[in-house]
Structure formats: structure tokens, C-alpha cells
Amino acid sequence: MFEVIILSFAFIFGIIARQLSLPPLVGFLTAGFALNFAGPYLGLPTEAGPLLEHLAHLGVLLLLFTIGLKLNLKNLVEPAVLGGAFIHLSITTFTFTAGFVVLMGLALDTAILLSIALSFSSTVLAAKVLEGKRELRALHGRLAIGILIIQDLVALAAISIYSGQSPSWWALWILALPLLRPVLYWLMSIAQHDEMLVLMGAVLAIAIGGMGFDVVGLSGEVGALVMGLLLAKHPRAQEMSKALWGLKEILLISFFLQIGMSGLPDANALIFAGVMAMLLPLKPRCFLPFWLYSRSAPVALFWGASASQPTASSA
């Protein structure tokens, strides 16, 4: 009964969002809020259960794995990516830390941690939107994903520092992963097509990347991305990405539903969201100074125009 209701809510609100020219994920989030509100009347739990959260986690792993299949590792070390990530982190952290300390009287370490958290963007949401518009491989898409990956690595470091926990020495095994590329290529040839290709992608993303990295104290999401990067140059990498598309999309619905089911926003949350929404136009201007973008991207990219669209002068 539970799966019938949540799938029906997701479908109905997804259709409504589509009719309003909004991404379906907006409808899925709304469906989660609706389930949270109507759950007691339908005999459902008001919060996402362990099963839904687990499915959501699997969907995120598959999404990051398929992103890795479309990425070039060199994109992560471009000046625009590294500069964009760390300059934005510095500006945002300094601004929010000063505000938290002066206006709210928070302790410095707490203010810094909150400021770092507010500097991050959602990799899942951004990647889903870019993928839906088929812009992951566009210049602005590659830069955005590269910056988000750097943010994820910074988040992993911050969690390790503030929690006092660090990866085990076994984490050094990831340095040997490139040596496995010939084996992975051989397995790709054996898997051939259809269900075996899907199963191989799921094993690499969830078992080796997700669980393998978690066991040694690293982020499973980063692990799924790394496994995708190892296969990115294989001739059939895009075939694997397309084969996993349907499975990934279904599982990601659980991700957006469980966000909505985590609880209805109260007055304070709505006020905070409103303030953050008003500050949102300033966020892109903090990512990179003009001179750094101009070295590797069109001028229009800095001002928010799509890099994939030619300008009048370049046409």
C-alpha cells in the first residue's frame, strides 16, 4: 500500500509540475510535502522510512557514477574550476562567518562550520537539472559539475576535521584504482549489452564505489564518481550511461520524496529560505572574478548566459 500511494503522489505532482513548465523534481518535492501532511490520514508514516532513504541513496550513487562516465579528469584541475570553487568558498565563508559572529553572537568555530555548509550547492539537484537539459557536456555544465565536485571534497575534509574522524590507512588503496582500468575495460567487453551492462554499472557504483569507499572512511558518493571516471574514456561508456538511465531516474524519485517527507517547513525555516532566496542572485557573482573566467570561458558565462549559445560576434 505504501509504494502504491507514494508512486501515485509522485506521478500526479510530477505531471502538474510539467504542465506548469517546471522540472518534475519540483513536483516530486511537493509530493513529499503532501505525503508528510496527508500521511496520518492515509495511515502512512509522516517521515521517510529506511527503505525510501536507502533507495534515495542508491539513486544518488548511480547519478554520480553516470556523471563520472561523462567527465574528463582534466576538467577538475582547470583554473576556472579550482578558482571558482575556492574563491567562492572564501568569499561566502568570510561573509557569513562575520555575520554570524557579529549579528548572532555565535562562537567562531560554529560560525565557520555553518558558513562553510552554506557555501555548498546541491550536486544532485544541479546535475539533475543539467542532465535534463542535456547540458552536462556543455562548457558551463562541465565547469559547474567540476566546481560541485571540488565542493564535495571540501565538505568531506570539513566533516573529517570537525568530527575528529579521519579515513583509515586502508583508504590509500584508492591510489591503485587506475591500475584496475584494464580489468574494468575487459569486464566491459565481456558484459556486452543489455542487463549485464546495467548490472556491471550498478555493482561498480554501489558495491565498489559506494560501499568500498564507505568502509575505509571515505564518501561513497565520491567513490561512485571515481568509478565512473575510470571508465569515462571507454568507447562504450555512454552506452552504459544510457543503459542505467531508467534505473537511476526511478531511484532518484525517492531522493526528492524523502526530502519533502523529512518535515514541513515552519515559520523560521520559511523566513530563512526567503532571505536566502533574496541573496541568491549574488551567489553566482562570487564564484570567480571576471579575469579568471575569461581565460577559459566566454564572457557571457560570467553574466549568466549559456556558454553553449554563440554570441553575435562569434557567429
CSV table of C-alpha atoms in Angstrom, one decimal:
chain,number,residue,atom,x,y,z
A,1,MET,CA,0.0,0.0,0.0
A,2,PHE,CA,2.8,2.4,0.9
A,3,GLU,CA,4.5,2.1,-2.5
A,4,VAL,CA,1.2,2.5,-4.4
A,5,ILE,CA,0.4,5.8,-2.6
A,6,ILE,CA,3.9,7.3,-2.9
A,7,LEU,CA,4.2,6.4,-6.6
A,8,SER,CA,0.8,7.8,-7.3
A,9,PHE,CA,1.6,11.1,-5.5
A,10,ALA,CA,4.9,11.4,-7.3
A,11,PHE,CA,3.2,10.8,-10.7
A,12,ILE,CA,0.4,13.2,-10.1
A,13,PHE,CA,2.5,16.1,-8.8
A,14,GLY,CA,5.2,15.4,-11.4
A,15,ILE,CA,2.5,15.8,-14.1
A,16,ILE,CA,1.3,19.0,-12.5
A,17,ALA,CA,4.8,20.4,-12.4
A,18,ARG,CA,5.3,19.5,-16.0
A,19,GLN,CA,2.1,21.3,-17.0
A,20,LEU,CA,3.4,24.4,-15.2
A,21,SER,CA,6.6,24.2,-17.2
A,22,LEU,CA,8.6,23.3,-14.0
A,23,PRO,CA,11.1,20.4,-13.7
A,24,PRO,CA,9.4,17.2,-12.5
A,25,LEU,CA,11.7,17.2,-9.5
A,26,VAL,CA,9.8,20.2,-8.2
A,27,GLY,CA,6.6,18.0,-8.3
A,28,PHE,CA,8.4,15.2,-6.5
A,29,LEU,CA,9.5,17.5,-3.7
A,30,THR,CA,5.9,18.8,-3.5
A,31,ALA,CA,4.7,15.2,-3.4
A,32,GLY,CA,7.0,14.6,-0.4
A,33,PHE,CA,5.5,17.5,1.5
A,34,ALA,CA,2.0,16.4,0.6
A,35,LEU,CA,2.8,12.9,1.9
A,36,ASN,CA,4.1,14.3,5.1
A,37,PHE,CA,0.9,16.3,5.5
A,38,ALA,CA,-1.6,13.6,4.4
A,39,GLY,CA,0.3,10.6,5.8
A,40,PRO,CA,-1.6,10.4,9.1
A,41,TYR,CA,-4.9,10.4,7.3
A,42,LEU,CA,-3.8,7.7,4.9
A,43,GLY,CA,-2.2,5.5,7.6
A,44,LEU,CA,1.3,6.3,6.4
A,45,PRO,CA,4.3,7.4,8.4
A,46,THR,CA,4.9,11.2,8.4
A,47,GLU,CA,8.6,10.7,7.7
A,48,ALA,CA,10.5,8.8,5.0
A,49,GLY,CA,11.2,5.3,6.1
A,50,PRO,CA,14.6,3.4,6.0
A,51,LEU,CA,13.6,1.8,2.7
A,52,LEU,CA,12.9,5.1,0.9
A,53,GLU,CA,16.1,6.6,2.3
A,54,HIS,CA,18.1,3.6,1.1
A,55,LEU,CA,16.6,3.8,-2.4
A,56,ALA,CA,17.4,7.5,-2.4
A,57,HIS,CA,21.0,6.8,-1.6
A,58,LEU,CA,21.2,4.2,-4.4
A,59,GLY,CA,19.8,6.8,-6.8
A,60,VAL,CA,22.4,9.4,-5.8
A,61,LEU,CA,25.2,6.8,-6.3
A,62,LEU,CA,24.0,5.9,-9.7
A,63,LEU,CA,23.6,9.6,-10.7
A,64,LEU,CA,27.2,10.4,-9.7
A,65,PHE,CA,28.5,7.3,-11.4
A,66,THR,CA,26.9,8.3,-14.7
A,67,ILE,CA,28.2,11.8,-14.3
A,68,GLY,CA,31.7,10.3,-13.9
A,69,LEU,CA,31.2,8.4,-17.2
A,70,LYS,CA,30.8,11.7,-18.9
A,71,LEU,CA,33.6,13.6,-17.3
A,72,ASN,CA,37.2,14.2,-18.2
A,73,LEU,CA,39.5,14.3,-15.1
A,74,LYS,CA,41.4,17.2,-16.6
A,75,ASN,CA,38.3,19.3,-16.3
A,76,LEU,CA,38.7,19.2,-12.5
A,77,VAL,CA,42.1,20.9,-12.5
A,78,GLU,CA,41.2,23.8,-14.8
A,79,PRO,CA,41.9,27.3,-13.3
A,80,ALA,CA,38.2,28.1,-13.8
A,81,VAL,CA,37.1,25.1,-11.7
A,82,LEU,CA,39.6,25.4,-8.9
A,83,GLY,CA,39.5,29.1,-8.8
A,84,GLY,CA,35.7,29.2,-8.9
A,85,ALA,CA,35.3,26.7,-6.1
A,86,PHE,CA,37.9,28.1,-3.6
A,87,ILE,CA,37.3,31.8,-4.3
A,88,HIS,CA,33.6,31.3,-3.8
A,89,LEU,CA,34.2,29.3,-0.7
A,90,SER,CA,36.5,32.0,0.7
A,91,ILE,CA,34.1,34.9,0.0
A,92,THR,CA,31.0,33.1,1.3
A,93,THR,CA,32.7,31.7,4.4
A,94,PHE,CA,34.2,35.1,5.4
A,95,THR,CA,30.9,37.0,4.8
A,96,PHE,CA,28.6,34.5,6.6
A,97,THR,CA,31.1,34.0,9.5
A,98,ALA,CA,31.3,37.7,10.1
A,99,GLY,CA,27.5,37.9,10.1
A,100,PHE,CA,27.0,35.0,12.4
A,101,VAL,CA,29.6,36.3,14.9
A,102,VAL,CA,28.6,40.0,14.9
A,103,LEU,CA,24.8,39.7,14.4
A,104,MET,CA,24.0,36.4,16.2
A,105,GLY,CA,26.9,36.1,18.6
A,106,LEU,CA,27.8,32.5,17.6
A,107,ALA,CA,31.1,31.0,18.6
A,108,LEU,CA,33.8,31.4,15.9
A,109,ASP,CA,34.2,27.6,15.2
A,110,THR,CA,30.4,27.1,15.0
A,111,ALA,CA,30.1,30.2,12.7
A,112,ILE,CA,32.8,28.9,10.4
A,113,LEU,CA,31.2,25.4,10.1
A,114,LEU,CA,27.8,26.9,9.3
A,115,SER,CA,29.3,29.3,6.8
A,116,ILE,CA,31.2,26.5,5.0
A,117,ALA,CA,27.9,24.5,4.8
A,118,LEU,CA,26.0,27.5,3.3
A,119,SER,CA,28.7,27.9,0.7
A,120,PHE,CA,27.9,24.5,-0.9
A,121,SER,CA,25.4,23.8,-3.6
A,122,SER,CA,23.5,20.6,-4.2
A,123,THR,CA,25.4,18.3,-6.6
A,124,VAL,CA,22.3,16.1,-7.1
A,125,LEU,CA,19.9,19.0,-7.9
A,126,ALA,CA,22.4,20.8,-10.2
A,127,ALA,CA,23.4,17.6,-12.0
A,128,LYS,CA,19.7,16.5,-12.4
A,129,VAL,CA,18.8,19.9,-14.0
A,130,LEU,CA,21.8,20.0,-16.3
A,131,GLU,CA,21.2,16.4,-17.3
A,132,GLY,CA,17.6,17.1,-18.0
A,133,LYS,CA,18.6,20.0,-20.3
A,134,ARG,CA,21.4,17.9,-21.9
A,135,GLU,CA,24.0,20.4,-20.8
A,136,LEU,CA,26.3,18.2,-18.8
A,137,ARG,CA,28.8,18.3,-21.6
A,138,ALA,CA,28.4,22.0,-22.5
A,139,LEU,CA,31.2,24.3,-21.2
A,140,HIS,CA,29.1,25.8,-18.4
A,141,GLY,CA,27.9,22.3,-17.5
A,142,ARG,CA,31.4,20.9,-17.2
A,143,LEU,CA,32.5,23.9,-15.1
A,144,ALA,CA,29.5,23.7,-12.8
A,145,ILE,CA,30.0,19.9,-12.2
A,146,GLY,CA,33.7,20.4,-11.7
A,147,ILE,CA,33.1,23.1,-9.1
A,148,LEU,CA,30.5,21.0,-7.3
A,149,ILE,CA,32.9,18.0,-7.1
A,150,ILE,CA,35.5,20.3,-5.5
A,151,GLN,CA,32.9,21.4,-3.0
A,152,ASP,CA,32.1,17.8,-2.2
A,153,LEU,CA,35.8,17.1,-1.5
A,154,VAL,CA,35.9,20.2,0.7
A,155,ALA,CA,32.8,19.0,2.5
A,156,LEU,CA,34.4,15.6,3.2
A,157,ALA,CA,37.5,17.3,4.6
A,158,ALA,CA,35.4,19.6,6.8
A,159,ILE,CA,33.4,16.7,8.2
A,160,SER,CA,36.6,14.8,9.0
A,161,ILE,CA,38.1,17.8,10.8
A,162,TYR,CA,35.1,18.8,12.8
A,163,SER,CA,34.0,15.2,13.7
A,164,GLY,CA,37.5,14.2,14.7
A,165,GLN,CA,37.3,11.2,12.5
A,166,SER,CA,39.7,10.6,9.6
A,167,PRO,CA,39.8,7.9,6.9
A,168,SER,CA,41.6,4.7,7.8
A,169,TRP,CA,45.0,3.8,6.3
A,170,TRP,CA,43.2,1.4,4.0
A,171,ALA,CA,41.9,4.5,2.1
A,172,LEU,CA,45.3,4.6,0.4
A,173,TRP,CA,44.1,1.7,-1.8
A,174,ILE,CA,42.2,4.2,-4.0
A,175,LEU,CA,45.6,5.3,-5.3
A,176,ALA,CA,45.8,2.0,-7.0
A,177,LEU,CA,42.4,2.2,-8.7
A,178,PRO,CA,43.9,3.4,-12.1
A,179,LEU,CA,45.7,0.1,-12.3
A,180,LEU,CA,42.3,-1.6,-12.4
A,181,ARG,CA,41.3,0.2,-15.6
A,182,PRO,CA,42.4,-2.7,-17.9
A,183,VAL,CA,40.4,-5.1,-15.8
A,184,LEU,CA,37.4,-2.9,-16.0
A,185,TYR,CA,37.7,-2.5,-19.7
A,186,TRP,CA,37.9,-6.3,-20.1
A,187,LEU,CA,34.8,-6.7,-18.0
A,188,MET,CA,33.0,-4.1,-20.2
A,189,SER,CA,33.8,-6.3,-23.2
A,190,ILE,CA,32.5,-9.4,-21.5
A,191,ALA,CA,29.3,-7.7,-20.2
A,192,GLN,CA,28.4,-6.7,-23.8
A,193,HIS,CA,24.9,-5.2,-23.8
A,194,ASP,CA,21.5,-5.1,-22.0
A,195,GLU,CA,21.1,-6.4,-18.5
A,196,MET,CA,24.7,-7.4,-17.8
A,197,LEU,CA,25.9,-3.9,-18.7
A,198,VAL,CA,23.3,-2.4,-16.3
A,199,LEU,CA,24.3,-4.9,-13.6
A,200,MET,CA,28.0,-4.1,-14.0
A,201,GLY,CA,27.3,-0.4,-13.7
A,202,ALA,CA,25.3,-0.9,-10.6
A,203,VAL,CA,28.0,-3.1,-9.0
A,204,LEU,CA,30.7,-0.5,-9.7
A,205,ALA,CA,28.6,2.4,-8.5
A,206,ILE,CA,27.0,0.8,-5.4
A,207,ALA,CA,29.3,-2.0,-4.3
A,208,ILE,CA,32.8,-0.9,-5.2
A,209,GLY,CA,32.4,2.8,-5.3
A,210,GLY,CA,29.7,3.3,-2.7
A,211,MET,CA,30.3,0.6,-0.1
A,212,GLY,CA,34.0,0.2,-0.8
A,213,PHE,CA,34.8,3.9,-0.1
A,214,ASP,CA,32.4,4.0,2.9
A,215,VAL,CA,34.2,1.0,4.6
A,216,VAL,CA,37.6,2.9,4.6
A,217,GLY,CA,36.0,6.2,5.9
A,218,LEU,CA,35.6,8.0,2.6
A,219,SER,CA,32.5,9.3,0.9
A,220,GLY,CA,30.5,6.7,-1.0
A,221,GLU,CA,29.2,9.4,-3.4
A,222,VAL,CA,32.8,10.4,-4.3
A,223,GLY,CA,33.6,6.7,-4.7
A,224,ALA,CA,30.8,6.2,-7.3
A,225,LEU,CA,32.0,9.3,-9.1
A,226,VAL,CA,35.6,8.0,-9.2
A,227,MET,CA,34.4,4.6,-10.6
A,228,GLY,CA,32.6,6.4,-13.4
A,229,LEU,CA,35.7,8.5,-14.1
A,230,LEU,CA,37.8,5.3,-14.5
A,231,LEU,CA,35.5,4.2,-17.4
A,232,ALA,CA,34.9,7.6,-18.9
A,233,LYS,CA,37.3,7.0,-21.9
A,234,HIS,CA,35.9,3.6,-22.8
A,235,PRO,CA,34.2,3.6,-26.2
A,236,ARG,CA,31.0,2.1,-24.5
A,237,ALA,CA,30.9,4.4,-21.5
A,238,GLN,CA,28.0,6.4,-23.0
A,239,GLU,CA,26.2,3.1,-23.8
A,240,MET,CA,26.4,2.2,-20.1
A,241,SER,CA,25.2,5.6,-19.0
A,242,LYS,CA,22.1,5.3,-21.3
A,243,ALA,CA,21.5,1.7,-20.0
A,244,LEU,CA,21.5,3.0,-16.4
A,245,TRP,CA,19.3,6.0,-17.2
A,246,GLY,CA,15.9,4.5,-16.4
A,247,LEU,CA,17.0,2.8,-13.2
A,248,LYS,CA,18.7,5.9,-12.0
A,249,GLU,CA,15.7,8.1,-12.7
A,250,ILE,CA,13.3,5.9,-10.8
A,251,LEU,CA,15.6,5.7,-7.7
A,252,LEU,CA,16.2,9.4,-7.7
A,253,ILE,CA,12.4,10.0,-7.3
A,254,SER,CA,12.9,8.5,-3.8
A,255,PHE,CA,15.6,11.2,-3.1
A,256,PHE,CA,13.3,14.1,-3.8
A,257,LEU,CA,10.3,12.4,-2.0
A,258,GLN,CA,12.3,11.8,1.2
A,259,ILE,CA,13.5,15.4,1.3
A,260,GLY,CA,9.8,16.5,1.2
A,261,MET,CA,8.8,13.9,3.8
A,262,SER,CA,11.5,14.9,6.2
A,263,GLY,CA,9.2,17.6,7.5
A,264,LEU,CA,7.1,20.6,6.7
A,265,PRO,CA,8.9,24.0,7.0
A,266,ASP,CA,8.0,26.1,10.0
A,267,ALA,CA,7.9,29.9,10.1
A,268,ASN,CA,11.6,30.3,10.9
A,269,ALA,CA,12.5,28.0,8.0
A,270,LEU,CA,10.3,30.0,5.6
A,271,ILE,CA,11.9,33.3,6.7
A,272,PHE,CA,15.4,31.8,6.4
A,273,ALA,CA,14.5,30.5,2.9
A,274,GLY,CA,13.1,33.9,1.9
A,275,VAL,CA,16.3,35.7,3.0
A,276,MET,CA,18.5,33.2,1.2
A,277,ALA,CA,16.4,33.5,-2.0
A,278,MET,CA,16.9,37.2,-2.0
A,279,LEU,CA,20.6,36.7,-1.7
A,280,LEU,CA,20.7,34.1,-4.4
A,281,PRO,CA,21.4,36.5,-7.3
A,282,LEU,CA,24.6,37.4,-5.6
A,283,LYS,CA,25.9,33.8,-5.3
A,284,PRO,CA,27.0,33.3,-9.0
A,285,ARG,CA,29.0,36.6,-8.8
A,286,CYS,CA,31.1,35.1,-6.0
A,287,PHE,CA,32.3,32.1,-7.9
A,288,LEU,CA,35.0,33.7,-9.9
A,289,PRO,CA,36.4,37.1,-10.9
A,290,PHE,CA,36.0,38.1,-14.5
A,291,TRP,CA,39.6,37.7,-15.5
A,292,LEU,CA,39.7,34.0,-14.5
A,293,TYR,CA,36.6,33.1,-16.4
A,294,SER,CA,37.7,35.0,-19.4
A,295,ARG,CA,40.8,32.7,-19.7
A,296,SER,CA,38.7,29.5,-20.3
A,297,ALA,CA,35.1,30.5,-21.0
A,298,PRO,CA,33.2,33.1,-22.9
A,299,VAL,CA,32.5,36.5,-21.3
A,300,ALA,CA,28.8,35.7,-21.4
A,301,LEU,CA,29.3,32.8,-18.9
A,302,PHE,CA,30.2,35.2,-16.1
A,303,TRP,CA,27.0,37.1,-16.6
A,304,GLY,CA,24.8,34.0,-16.5
A,305,ALA,CA,24.3,33.4,-20.3
A,306,SER,CA,24.6,29.9,-21.6
A,307,ALA,CA,28.1,29.2,-22.8
A,308,SER,CA,26.8,26.8,-25.4
A,309,GLN,CA,25.0,29.6,-27.2
A,310,PRO,CA,27.1,31.5,-29.7
A,311,THR,CA,27.2,35.3,-29.4
A,312,ALA,CA,26.6,37.7,-32.3
A,313,SER,CA,30.3,38.4,-32.6
A,314,SER,CA,31.3,34.7,-32.7
A,315,ALA,CA,28.6,33.7,-35.2
